[in-house]
Tab-separated table of C-alpha atoms in Angstrom:
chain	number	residue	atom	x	y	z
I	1	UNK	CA	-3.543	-77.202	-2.454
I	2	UNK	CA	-3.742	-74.717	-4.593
I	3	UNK	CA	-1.024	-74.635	-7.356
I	4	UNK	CA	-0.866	-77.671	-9.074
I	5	UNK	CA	1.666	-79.033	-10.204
I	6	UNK	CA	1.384	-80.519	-13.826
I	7	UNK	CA	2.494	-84.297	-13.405
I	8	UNK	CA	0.054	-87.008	-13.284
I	9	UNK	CA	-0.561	-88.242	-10.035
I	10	UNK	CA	0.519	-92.141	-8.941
I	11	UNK	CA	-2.248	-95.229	-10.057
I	12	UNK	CA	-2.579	-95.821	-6.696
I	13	UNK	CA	-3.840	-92.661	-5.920
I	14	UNK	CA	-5.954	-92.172	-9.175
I	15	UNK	CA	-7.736	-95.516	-8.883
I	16	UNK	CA	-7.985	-94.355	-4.700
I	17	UNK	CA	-9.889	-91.478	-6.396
I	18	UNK	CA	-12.117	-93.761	-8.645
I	19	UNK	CA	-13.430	-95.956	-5.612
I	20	UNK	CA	-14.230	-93.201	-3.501
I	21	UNK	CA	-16.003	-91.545	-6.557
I	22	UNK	CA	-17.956	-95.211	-6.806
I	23	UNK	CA	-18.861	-95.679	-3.038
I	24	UNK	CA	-19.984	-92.088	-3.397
I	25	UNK	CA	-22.194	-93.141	-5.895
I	26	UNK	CA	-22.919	-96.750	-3.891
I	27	UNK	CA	-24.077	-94.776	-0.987
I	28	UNK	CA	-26.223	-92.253	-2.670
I	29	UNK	CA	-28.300	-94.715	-4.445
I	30	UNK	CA	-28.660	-97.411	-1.879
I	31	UNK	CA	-31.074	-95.295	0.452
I	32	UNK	CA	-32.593	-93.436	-2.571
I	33	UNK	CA	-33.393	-96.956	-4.337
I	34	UNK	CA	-36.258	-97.315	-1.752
I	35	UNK	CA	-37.611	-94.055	-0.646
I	36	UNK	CA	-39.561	-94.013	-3.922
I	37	UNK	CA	-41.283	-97.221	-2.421
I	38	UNK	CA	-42.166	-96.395	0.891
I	39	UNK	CA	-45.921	-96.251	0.333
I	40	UNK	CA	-45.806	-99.631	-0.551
I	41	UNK	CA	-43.576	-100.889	2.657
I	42	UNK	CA	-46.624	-98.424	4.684
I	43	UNK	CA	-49.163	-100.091	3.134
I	44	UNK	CA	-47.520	-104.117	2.901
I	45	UNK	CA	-46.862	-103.606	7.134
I	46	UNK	CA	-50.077	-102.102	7.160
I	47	UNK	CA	-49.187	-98.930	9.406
I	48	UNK	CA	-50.882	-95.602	9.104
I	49	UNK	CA	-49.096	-92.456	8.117
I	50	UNK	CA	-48.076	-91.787	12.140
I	51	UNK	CA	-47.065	-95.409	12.263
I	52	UNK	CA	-45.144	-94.697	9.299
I	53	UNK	CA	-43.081	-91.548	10.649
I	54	UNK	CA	-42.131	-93.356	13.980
I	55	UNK	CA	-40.507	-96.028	11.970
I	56	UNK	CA	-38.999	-94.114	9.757
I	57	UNK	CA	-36.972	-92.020	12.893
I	58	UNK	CA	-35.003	-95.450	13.423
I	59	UNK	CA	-32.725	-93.999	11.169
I	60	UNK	CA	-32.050	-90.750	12.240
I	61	UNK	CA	-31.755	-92.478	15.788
I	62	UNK	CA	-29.045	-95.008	14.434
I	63	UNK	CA	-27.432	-91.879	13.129
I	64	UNK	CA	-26.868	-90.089	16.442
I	65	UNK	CA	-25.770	-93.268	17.865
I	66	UNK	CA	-23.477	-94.366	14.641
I	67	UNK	CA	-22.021	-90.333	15.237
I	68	UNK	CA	-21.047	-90.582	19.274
I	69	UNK	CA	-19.542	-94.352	18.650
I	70	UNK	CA	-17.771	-93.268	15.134
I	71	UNK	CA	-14.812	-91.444	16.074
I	72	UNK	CA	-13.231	-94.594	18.413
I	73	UNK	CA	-14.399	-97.152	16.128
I	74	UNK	CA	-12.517	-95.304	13.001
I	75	UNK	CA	-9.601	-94.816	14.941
I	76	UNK	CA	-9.311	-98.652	15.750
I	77	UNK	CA	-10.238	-99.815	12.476
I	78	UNK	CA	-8.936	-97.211	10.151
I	79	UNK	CA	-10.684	-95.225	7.049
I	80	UNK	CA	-10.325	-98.380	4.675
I	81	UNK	CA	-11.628	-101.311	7.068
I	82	UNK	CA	-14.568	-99.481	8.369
I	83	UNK	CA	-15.869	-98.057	4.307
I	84	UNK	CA	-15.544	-102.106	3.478
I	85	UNK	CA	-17.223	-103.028	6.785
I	86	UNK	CA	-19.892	-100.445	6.099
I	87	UNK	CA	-20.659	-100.260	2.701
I	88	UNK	CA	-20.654	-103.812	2.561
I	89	UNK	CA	-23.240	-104.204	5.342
I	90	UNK	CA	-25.451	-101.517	3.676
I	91	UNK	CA	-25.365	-103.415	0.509
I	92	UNK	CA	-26.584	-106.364	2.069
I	93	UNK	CA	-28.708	-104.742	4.764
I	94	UNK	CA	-30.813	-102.272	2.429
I	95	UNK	CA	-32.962	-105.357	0.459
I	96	UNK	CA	-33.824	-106.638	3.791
I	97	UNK	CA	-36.151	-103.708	3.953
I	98	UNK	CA	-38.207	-105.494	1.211
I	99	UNK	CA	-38.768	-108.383	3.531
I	100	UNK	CA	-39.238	-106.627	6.887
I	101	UNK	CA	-42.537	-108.716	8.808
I	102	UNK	CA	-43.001	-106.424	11.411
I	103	UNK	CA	-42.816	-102.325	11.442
I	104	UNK	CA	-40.675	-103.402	14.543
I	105	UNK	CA	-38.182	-105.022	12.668
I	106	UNK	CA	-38.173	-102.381	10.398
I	107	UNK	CA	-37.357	-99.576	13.306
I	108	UNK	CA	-34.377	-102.128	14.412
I	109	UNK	CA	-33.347	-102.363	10.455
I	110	UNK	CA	-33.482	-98.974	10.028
I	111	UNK	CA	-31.694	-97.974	13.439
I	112	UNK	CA	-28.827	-100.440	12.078
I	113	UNK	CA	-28.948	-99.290	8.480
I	114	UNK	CA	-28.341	-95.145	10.157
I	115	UNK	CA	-25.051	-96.371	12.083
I	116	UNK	CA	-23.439	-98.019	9.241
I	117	UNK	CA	-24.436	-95.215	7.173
I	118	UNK	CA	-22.800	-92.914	9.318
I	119	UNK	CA	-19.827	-95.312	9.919
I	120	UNK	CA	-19.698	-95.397	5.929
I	121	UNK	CA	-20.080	-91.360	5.638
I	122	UNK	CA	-17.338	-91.165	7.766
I	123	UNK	CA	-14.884	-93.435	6.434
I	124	UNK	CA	-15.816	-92.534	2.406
I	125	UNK	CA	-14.975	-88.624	3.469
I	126	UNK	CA	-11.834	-89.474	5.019
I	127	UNK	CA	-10.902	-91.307	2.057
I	128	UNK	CA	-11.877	-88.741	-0.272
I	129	UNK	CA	-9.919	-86.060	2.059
I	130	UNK	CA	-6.522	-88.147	1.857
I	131	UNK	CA	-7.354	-88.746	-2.070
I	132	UNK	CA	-7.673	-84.920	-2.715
I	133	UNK	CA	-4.477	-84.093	-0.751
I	134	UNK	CA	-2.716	-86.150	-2.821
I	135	UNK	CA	-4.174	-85.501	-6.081
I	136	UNK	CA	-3.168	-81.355	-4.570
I	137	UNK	CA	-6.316	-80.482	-6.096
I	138	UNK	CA	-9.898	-80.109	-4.794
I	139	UNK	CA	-12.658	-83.102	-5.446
I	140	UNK	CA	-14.575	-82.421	-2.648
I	141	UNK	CA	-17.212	-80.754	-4.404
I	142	UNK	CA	-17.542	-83.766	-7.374
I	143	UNK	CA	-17.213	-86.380	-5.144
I	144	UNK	CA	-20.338	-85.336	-3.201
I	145	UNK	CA	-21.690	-84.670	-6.685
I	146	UNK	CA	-21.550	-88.307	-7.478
I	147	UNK	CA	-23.280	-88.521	-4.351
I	148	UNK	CA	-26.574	-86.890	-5.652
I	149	UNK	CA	-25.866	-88.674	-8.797
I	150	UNK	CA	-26.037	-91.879	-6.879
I	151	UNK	CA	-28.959	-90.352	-5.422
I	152	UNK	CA	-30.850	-89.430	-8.112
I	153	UNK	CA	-30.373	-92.540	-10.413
I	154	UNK	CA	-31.338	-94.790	-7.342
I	155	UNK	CA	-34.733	-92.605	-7.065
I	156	UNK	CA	-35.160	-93.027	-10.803
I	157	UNK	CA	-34.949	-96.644	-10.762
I	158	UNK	CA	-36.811	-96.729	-7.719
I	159	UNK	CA	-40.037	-94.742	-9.480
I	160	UNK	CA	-39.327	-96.579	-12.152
I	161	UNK	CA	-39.215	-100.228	-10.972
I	162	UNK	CA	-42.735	-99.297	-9.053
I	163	UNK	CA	-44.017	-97.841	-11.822
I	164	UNK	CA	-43.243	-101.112	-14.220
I	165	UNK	CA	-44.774	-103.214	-11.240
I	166	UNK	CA	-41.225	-104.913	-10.321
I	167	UNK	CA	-41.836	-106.870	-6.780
I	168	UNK	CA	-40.035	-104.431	-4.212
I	169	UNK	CA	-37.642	-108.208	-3.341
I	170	UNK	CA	-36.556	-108.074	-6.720
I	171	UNK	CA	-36.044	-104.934	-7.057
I	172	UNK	CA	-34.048	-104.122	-3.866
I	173	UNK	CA	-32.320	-107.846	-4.138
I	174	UNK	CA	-30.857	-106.473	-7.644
I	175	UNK	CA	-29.849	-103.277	-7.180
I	176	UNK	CA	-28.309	-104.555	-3.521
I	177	UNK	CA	-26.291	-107.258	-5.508
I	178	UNK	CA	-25.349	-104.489	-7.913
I	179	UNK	CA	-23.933	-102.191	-4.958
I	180	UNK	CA	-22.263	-105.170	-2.783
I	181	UNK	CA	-20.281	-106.044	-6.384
I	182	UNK	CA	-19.393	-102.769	-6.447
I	183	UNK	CA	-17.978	-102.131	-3.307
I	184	UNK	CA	-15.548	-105.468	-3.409
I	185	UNK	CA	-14.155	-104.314	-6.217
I	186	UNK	CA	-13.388	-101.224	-5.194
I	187	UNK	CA	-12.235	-101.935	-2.090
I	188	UNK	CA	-8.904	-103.213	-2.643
I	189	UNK	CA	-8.250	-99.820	-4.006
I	190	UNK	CA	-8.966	-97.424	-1.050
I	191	UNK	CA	-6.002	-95.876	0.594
I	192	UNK	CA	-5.320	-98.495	3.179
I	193	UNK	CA	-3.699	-96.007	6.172
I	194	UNK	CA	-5.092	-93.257	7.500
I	195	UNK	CA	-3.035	-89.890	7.303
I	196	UNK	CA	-1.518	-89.201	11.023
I	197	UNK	CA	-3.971	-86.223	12.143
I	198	UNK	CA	-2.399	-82.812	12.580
I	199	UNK	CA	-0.856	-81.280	15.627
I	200	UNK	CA	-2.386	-77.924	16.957
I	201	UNK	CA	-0.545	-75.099	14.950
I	202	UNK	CA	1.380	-73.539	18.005
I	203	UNK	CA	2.753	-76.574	19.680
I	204	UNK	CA	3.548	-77.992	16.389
I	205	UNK	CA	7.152	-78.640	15.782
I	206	UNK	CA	8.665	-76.610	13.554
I	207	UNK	CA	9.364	-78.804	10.816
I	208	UNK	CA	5.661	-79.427	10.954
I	209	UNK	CA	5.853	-83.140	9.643
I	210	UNK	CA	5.560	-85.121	13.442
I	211	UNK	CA	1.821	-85.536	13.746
I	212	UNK	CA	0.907	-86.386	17.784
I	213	UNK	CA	-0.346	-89.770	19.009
I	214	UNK	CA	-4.405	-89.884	18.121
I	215	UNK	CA	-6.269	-89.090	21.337
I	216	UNK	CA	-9.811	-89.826	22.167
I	217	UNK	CA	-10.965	-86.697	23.183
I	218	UNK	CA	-10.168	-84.025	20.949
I	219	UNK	CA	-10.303	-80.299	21.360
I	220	UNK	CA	-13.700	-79.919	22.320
I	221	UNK	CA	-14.543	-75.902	21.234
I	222	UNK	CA	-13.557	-76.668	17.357
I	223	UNK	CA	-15.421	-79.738	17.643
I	224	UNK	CA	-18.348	-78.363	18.976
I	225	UNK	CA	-18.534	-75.271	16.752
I	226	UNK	CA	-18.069	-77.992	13.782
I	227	UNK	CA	-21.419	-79.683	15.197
I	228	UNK	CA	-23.354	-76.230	15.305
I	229	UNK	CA	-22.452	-75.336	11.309
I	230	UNK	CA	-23.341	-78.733	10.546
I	231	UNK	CA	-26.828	-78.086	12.204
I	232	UNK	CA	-27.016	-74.828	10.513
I	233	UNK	CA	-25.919	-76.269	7.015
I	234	UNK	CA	-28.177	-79.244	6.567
I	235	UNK	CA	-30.935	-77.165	7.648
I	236	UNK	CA	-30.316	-74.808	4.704
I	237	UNK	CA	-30.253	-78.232	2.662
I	238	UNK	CA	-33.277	-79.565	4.227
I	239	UNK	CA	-35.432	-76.010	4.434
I	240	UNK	CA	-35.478	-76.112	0.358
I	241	UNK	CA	-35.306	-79.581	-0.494
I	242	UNK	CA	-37.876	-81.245	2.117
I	243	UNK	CA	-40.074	-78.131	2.422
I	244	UNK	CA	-40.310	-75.897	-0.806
I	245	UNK	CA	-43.477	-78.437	-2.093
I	246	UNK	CA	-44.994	-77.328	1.092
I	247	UNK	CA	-44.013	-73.368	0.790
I	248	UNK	CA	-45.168	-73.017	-2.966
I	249	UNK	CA	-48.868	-75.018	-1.913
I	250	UNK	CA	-49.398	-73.090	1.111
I	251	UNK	CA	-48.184	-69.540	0.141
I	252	UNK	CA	-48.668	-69.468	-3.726
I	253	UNK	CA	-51.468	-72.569	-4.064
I	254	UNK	CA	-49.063	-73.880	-6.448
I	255	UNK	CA	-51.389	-77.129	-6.916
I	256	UNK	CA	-49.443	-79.482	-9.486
I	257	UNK	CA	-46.583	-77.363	-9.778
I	258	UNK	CA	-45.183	-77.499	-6.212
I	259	UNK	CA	-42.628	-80.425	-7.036
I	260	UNK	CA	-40.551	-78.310	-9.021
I	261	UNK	CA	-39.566	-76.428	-6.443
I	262	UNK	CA	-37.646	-79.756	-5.150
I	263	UNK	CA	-36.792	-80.504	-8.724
I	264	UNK	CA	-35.237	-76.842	-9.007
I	265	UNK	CA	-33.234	-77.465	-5.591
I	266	UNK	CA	-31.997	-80.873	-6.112
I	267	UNK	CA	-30.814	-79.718	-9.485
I	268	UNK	CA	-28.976	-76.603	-8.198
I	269	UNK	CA	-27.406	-78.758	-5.567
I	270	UNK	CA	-26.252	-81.226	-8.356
I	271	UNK	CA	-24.496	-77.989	-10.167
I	272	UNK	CA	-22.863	-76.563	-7.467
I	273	UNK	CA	-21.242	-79.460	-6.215
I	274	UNK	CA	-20.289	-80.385	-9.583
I	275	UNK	CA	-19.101	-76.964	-10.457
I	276	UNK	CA	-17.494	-75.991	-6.895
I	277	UNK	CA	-14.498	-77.055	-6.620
I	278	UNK	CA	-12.944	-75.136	-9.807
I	279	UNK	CA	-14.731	-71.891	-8.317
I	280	UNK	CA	-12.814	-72.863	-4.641
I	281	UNK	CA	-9.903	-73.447	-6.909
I	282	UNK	CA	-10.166	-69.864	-8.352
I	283	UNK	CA	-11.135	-68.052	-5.539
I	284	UNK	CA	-9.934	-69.867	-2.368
I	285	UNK	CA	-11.488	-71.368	0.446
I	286	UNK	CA	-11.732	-67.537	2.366
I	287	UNK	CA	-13.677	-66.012	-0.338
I	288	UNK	CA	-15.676	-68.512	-1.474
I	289	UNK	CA	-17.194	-68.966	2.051
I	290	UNK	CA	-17.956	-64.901	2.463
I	291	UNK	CA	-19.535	-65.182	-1.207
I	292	UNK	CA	-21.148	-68.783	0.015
I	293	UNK	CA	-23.051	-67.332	3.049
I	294	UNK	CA	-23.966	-63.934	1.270
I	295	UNK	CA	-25.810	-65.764	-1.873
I	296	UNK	CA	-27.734	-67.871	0.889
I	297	UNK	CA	-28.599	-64.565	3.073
I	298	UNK	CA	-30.092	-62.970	-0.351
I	299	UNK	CA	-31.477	-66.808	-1.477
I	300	UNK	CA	-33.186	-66.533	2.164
I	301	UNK	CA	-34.530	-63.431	1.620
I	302	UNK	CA	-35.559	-63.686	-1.877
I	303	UNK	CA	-37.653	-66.723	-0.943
I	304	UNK	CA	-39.648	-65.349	2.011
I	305	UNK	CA	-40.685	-62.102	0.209
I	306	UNK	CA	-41.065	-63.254	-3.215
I	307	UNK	CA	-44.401	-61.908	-4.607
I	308	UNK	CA	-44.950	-65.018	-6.955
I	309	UNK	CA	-44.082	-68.727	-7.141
I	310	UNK	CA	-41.330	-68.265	-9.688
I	311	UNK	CA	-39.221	-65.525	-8.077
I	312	UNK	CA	-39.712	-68.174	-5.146
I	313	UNK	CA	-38.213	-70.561	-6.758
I	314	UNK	CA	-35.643	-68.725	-7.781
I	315	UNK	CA	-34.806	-67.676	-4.097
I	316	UNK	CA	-34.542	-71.878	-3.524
I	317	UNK	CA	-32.590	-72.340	-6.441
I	318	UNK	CA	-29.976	-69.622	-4.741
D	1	UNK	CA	-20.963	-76.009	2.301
D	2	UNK	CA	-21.158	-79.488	3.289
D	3	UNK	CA	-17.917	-80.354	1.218
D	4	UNK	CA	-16.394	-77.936	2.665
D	5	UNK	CA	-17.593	-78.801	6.126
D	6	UNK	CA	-16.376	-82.515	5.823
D	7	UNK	CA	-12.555	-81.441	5.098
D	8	UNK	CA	-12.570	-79.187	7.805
D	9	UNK	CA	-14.119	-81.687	9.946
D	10	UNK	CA	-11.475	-84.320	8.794
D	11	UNK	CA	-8.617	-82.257	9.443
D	12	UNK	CA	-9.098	-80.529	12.952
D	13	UNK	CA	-5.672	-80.276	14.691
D	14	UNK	CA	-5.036	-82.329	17.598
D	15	UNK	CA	-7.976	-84.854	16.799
D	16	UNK	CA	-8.131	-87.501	14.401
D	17	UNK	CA	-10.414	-87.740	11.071
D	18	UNK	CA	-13.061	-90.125	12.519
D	19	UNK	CA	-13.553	-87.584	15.441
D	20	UNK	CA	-13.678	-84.561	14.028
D	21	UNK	CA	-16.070	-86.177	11.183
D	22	UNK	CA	-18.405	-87.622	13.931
D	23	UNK	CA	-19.008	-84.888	15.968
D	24	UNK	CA	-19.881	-83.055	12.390
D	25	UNK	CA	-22.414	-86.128	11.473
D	26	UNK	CA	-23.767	-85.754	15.357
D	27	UNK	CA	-24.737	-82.101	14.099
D	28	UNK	CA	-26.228	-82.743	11.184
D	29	UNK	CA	-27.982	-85.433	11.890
D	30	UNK	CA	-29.469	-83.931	14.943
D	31	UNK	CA	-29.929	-80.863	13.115
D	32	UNK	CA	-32.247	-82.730	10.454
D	33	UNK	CA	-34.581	-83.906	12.745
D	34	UNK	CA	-34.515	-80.336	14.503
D	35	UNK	CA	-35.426	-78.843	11.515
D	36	UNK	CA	-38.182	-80.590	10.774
D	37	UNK	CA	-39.644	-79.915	13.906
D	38	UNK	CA	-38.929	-76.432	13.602
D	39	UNK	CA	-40.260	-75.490	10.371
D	40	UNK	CA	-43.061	-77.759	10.559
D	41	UNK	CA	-43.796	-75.848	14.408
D	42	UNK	CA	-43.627	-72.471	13.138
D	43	UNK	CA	-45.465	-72.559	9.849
D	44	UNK	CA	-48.222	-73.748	12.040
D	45	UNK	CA	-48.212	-71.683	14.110
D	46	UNK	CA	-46.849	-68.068	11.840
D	47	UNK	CA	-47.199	-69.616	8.387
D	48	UNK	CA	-44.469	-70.579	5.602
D	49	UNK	CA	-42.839	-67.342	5.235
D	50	UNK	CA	-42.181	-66.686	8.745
D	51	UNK	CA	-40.986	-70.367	9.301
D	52	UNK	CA	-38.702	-70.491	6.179
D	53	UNK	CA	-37.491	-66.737	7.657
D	54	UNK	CA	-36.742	-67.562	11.060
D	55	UNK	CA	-35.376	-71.725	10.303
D	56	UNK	CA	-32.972	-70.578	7.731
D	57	UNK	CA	-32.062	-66.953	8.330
D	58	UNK	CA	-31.523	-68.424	11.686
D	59	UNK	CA	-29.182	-71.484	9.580
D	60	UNK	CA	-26.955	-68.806	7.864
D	61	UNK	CA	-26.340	-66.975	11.584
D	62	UNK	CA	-25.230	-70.244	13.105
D	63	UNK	CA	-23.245	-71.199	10.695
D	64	UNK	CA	-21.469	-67.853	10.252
D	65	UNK	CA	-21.211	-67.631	14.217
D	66	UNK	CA	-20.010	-71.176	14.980
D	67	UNK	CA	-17.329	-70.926	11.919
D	68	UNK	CA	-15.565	-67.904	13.001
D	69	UNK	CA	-16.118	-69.629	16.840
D	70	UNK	CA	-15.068	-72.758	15.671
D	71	UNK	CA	-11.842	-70.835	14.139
D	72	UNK	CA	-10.905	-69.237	17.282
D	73	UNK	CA	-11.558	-72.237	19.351
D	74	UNK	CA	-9.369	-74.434	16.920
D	75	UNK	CA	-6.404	-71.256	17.505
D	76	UNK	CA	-6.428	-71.324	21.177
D	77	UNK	CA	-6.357	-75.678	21.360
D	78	UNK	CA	-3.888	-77.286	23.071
D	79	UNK	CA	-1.753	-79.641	21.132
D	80	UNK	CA	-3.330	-83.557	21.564
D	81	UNK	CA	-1.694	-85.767	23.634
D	82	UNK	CA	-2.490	-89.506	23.854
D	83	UNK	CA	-5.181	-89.953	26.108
């Protein structure tokens, strides 16, 4: 993975690398497109702010349930059937959120739209994993960058379309016809079979190339321990992002200026992704996570002490 | 860290890419709504500064402790058979 060698890699695998990079995008802005419009879905179902919040958890319900069913249903359908299935049904599904009746509806809508998104983060990853082993270079780091880039310009658009007074059905109908287009045309380029996954080290054979049958019920410590850093790691993405507004008001009574403290995190984010995976390039995966966890123990610290809103922000930016 | 997170997930030995991914997703998924909870539980009860101590100085030691867990665990695995 690490020394490259300098021959172009096949078209299959560089326009493999393209779709990913576009589903990345796809799937970035199709949640984003409507956040930005949320007061208006509150206010159009009529449903006060706790109203609001319990509807809202449908998707972070479908997502625990999309997680437990994932790993069978990917290893039935494979990586490239289940992003089409997915991506396609998010395309379609997200607009329906403009025409949602009932905040009941909406929880069911939602609770769907989490499960395919977590069918679709699964899948898209895999992909991307298969496309940077055989580009032997790292694109990790970009391809979640087009992520946020999908992110951003769908919560753009989203402000933007509000702000203009677009009707939330045209709006969402547009931008999901947009997406759906999209995705079929990319899809005939993902890498249509999965990679056989790898034997444990020590029982492997010794040419290392004879991958054993796919079980359901993997090793369960790794797996486990890979659950706990995820909890640890989005809450170091979601401390910052969801909750530096609320820091810089209460501690500093940063009035007006609070948002930039999101601004300043979703920006950083943007420029480490982008920027990460020539730095994992140059110093390897070891030494990039010591340095990783060391610049968020001082970014931790700087935050919680910091004697004024900019040396704050700073800590968040870190 | 969560590219780096997702090709580890995908390429656990002895499961396969959908497994490994899930069980990461399960975490942070779960872990969002956690969060929320946590910080917003604290800071009510401490303040800001204690909450954003204690939620994300208590992130970094998770992470740091289920990696090199997760690393040991993923040494000591038996070899997958089909189930």
């Amino acid at each position: 993975m690490s020394s490259a060698p300098p021959i172009a890699p096949p078209t299959d695998v560089r326009r493999a690398a393209i779709a990913t990079a576009a589903v990345f995008v796809v799937n970035g802005a199709t949640f984003s497109n409507w956040l930005p419009r949320i007061p208006e879905i509150r206010d159009r179902l009529g449903l006060d702010n706790a109203g609001l919040g319990a509807t809202l958890l449908g998707g972070g319900l479908g997502g625990i349930l999309g997680a437990l069913a994932v790993g069978r249903i990917s290893e039935r359908l494979g990586s490239s059937r289940l992003l089409s299935i997915a991506a396609i049904t998010l395309s379609i599904g997200m607009p329906l959120v403009a025409v949602a009746p009932h905040a009941a509806v909406l929880l069911v809508l939602l609770t769907a739209l989490g499960t395919f998104d977590v069918f679709n983060d699964v899948a898209m990853n895999t992909q991307a994993v298969m496309v940077q082993e055989r580009l032997r270079r790292q694109v990790m780091n970009r391809l979640h960058g087009m992520w946020s880039l999908g992110f951003t310009a769908g919560a753009l658009l989203g402000s933007v379309a509000q702000a203009a007074g677009v009707s939330l059905r045209w709006h969402l109908g547009v931008v999901g016809a947009v997406l759906l287009t999209t995705v079929l045309v990319c899809r005939r380029w993902f890498l249509p079979i999965d990679d056989p996954h790898q034997p444990h080290a020590e029982a492997a054979s010794t040419d290392g190339d004879v991958a054993a049958p796919v079980r359901r019920r993997g090793p369960r410590g790794p797996m486990i321990a890979m659950a706990l850093a995820a909890v640890g790691a989005i809450s170091l993405e979601v401390v910052p992002s969801d909750w530096s507004a609320v820091f810089l008001t209460d501690v500093f009574d940063a009035g007006r200026t609070a948002g930039f403290g999101t601004v300043a995190c979703a920006a950083a984010m943007l420029v480490g992704r982008l920027a990460g995976d020539h730095v994992l390039e140059r110093l390897g995966e070891h030494r990039m996570t010591t340095l990783s966890f060391w610049l968020m123990g001082a970014g931790v610290a700087i935050t919680v002490v910091a004697p004024a809103p900019a040396v704050a922000i700073a800590g968040l930016v870190v | 860290m969560f590219p780096l997170l997702y090709t580890t997930a995908a390429r656990l030995p002895g499961t396969s890419a959908g497994a490994g991914l899930g069980w990461m997703l399960l975490g942070q998924r779960g872990g969002a709504m956690l969060t929320a909870a946590a910080v917003g539980g604290v800071s009510s009860w401490q303040g800001m500064r204690v909450a954003f101590a204690t939620v994300a100085g208590g992130a970094v030691a998770l992470m740091l402790a289920s990696l090199r867990q997760g690393n040991r665990a993923a040494e000591r695995a038996p070899l997958a058979t089909s189930a």
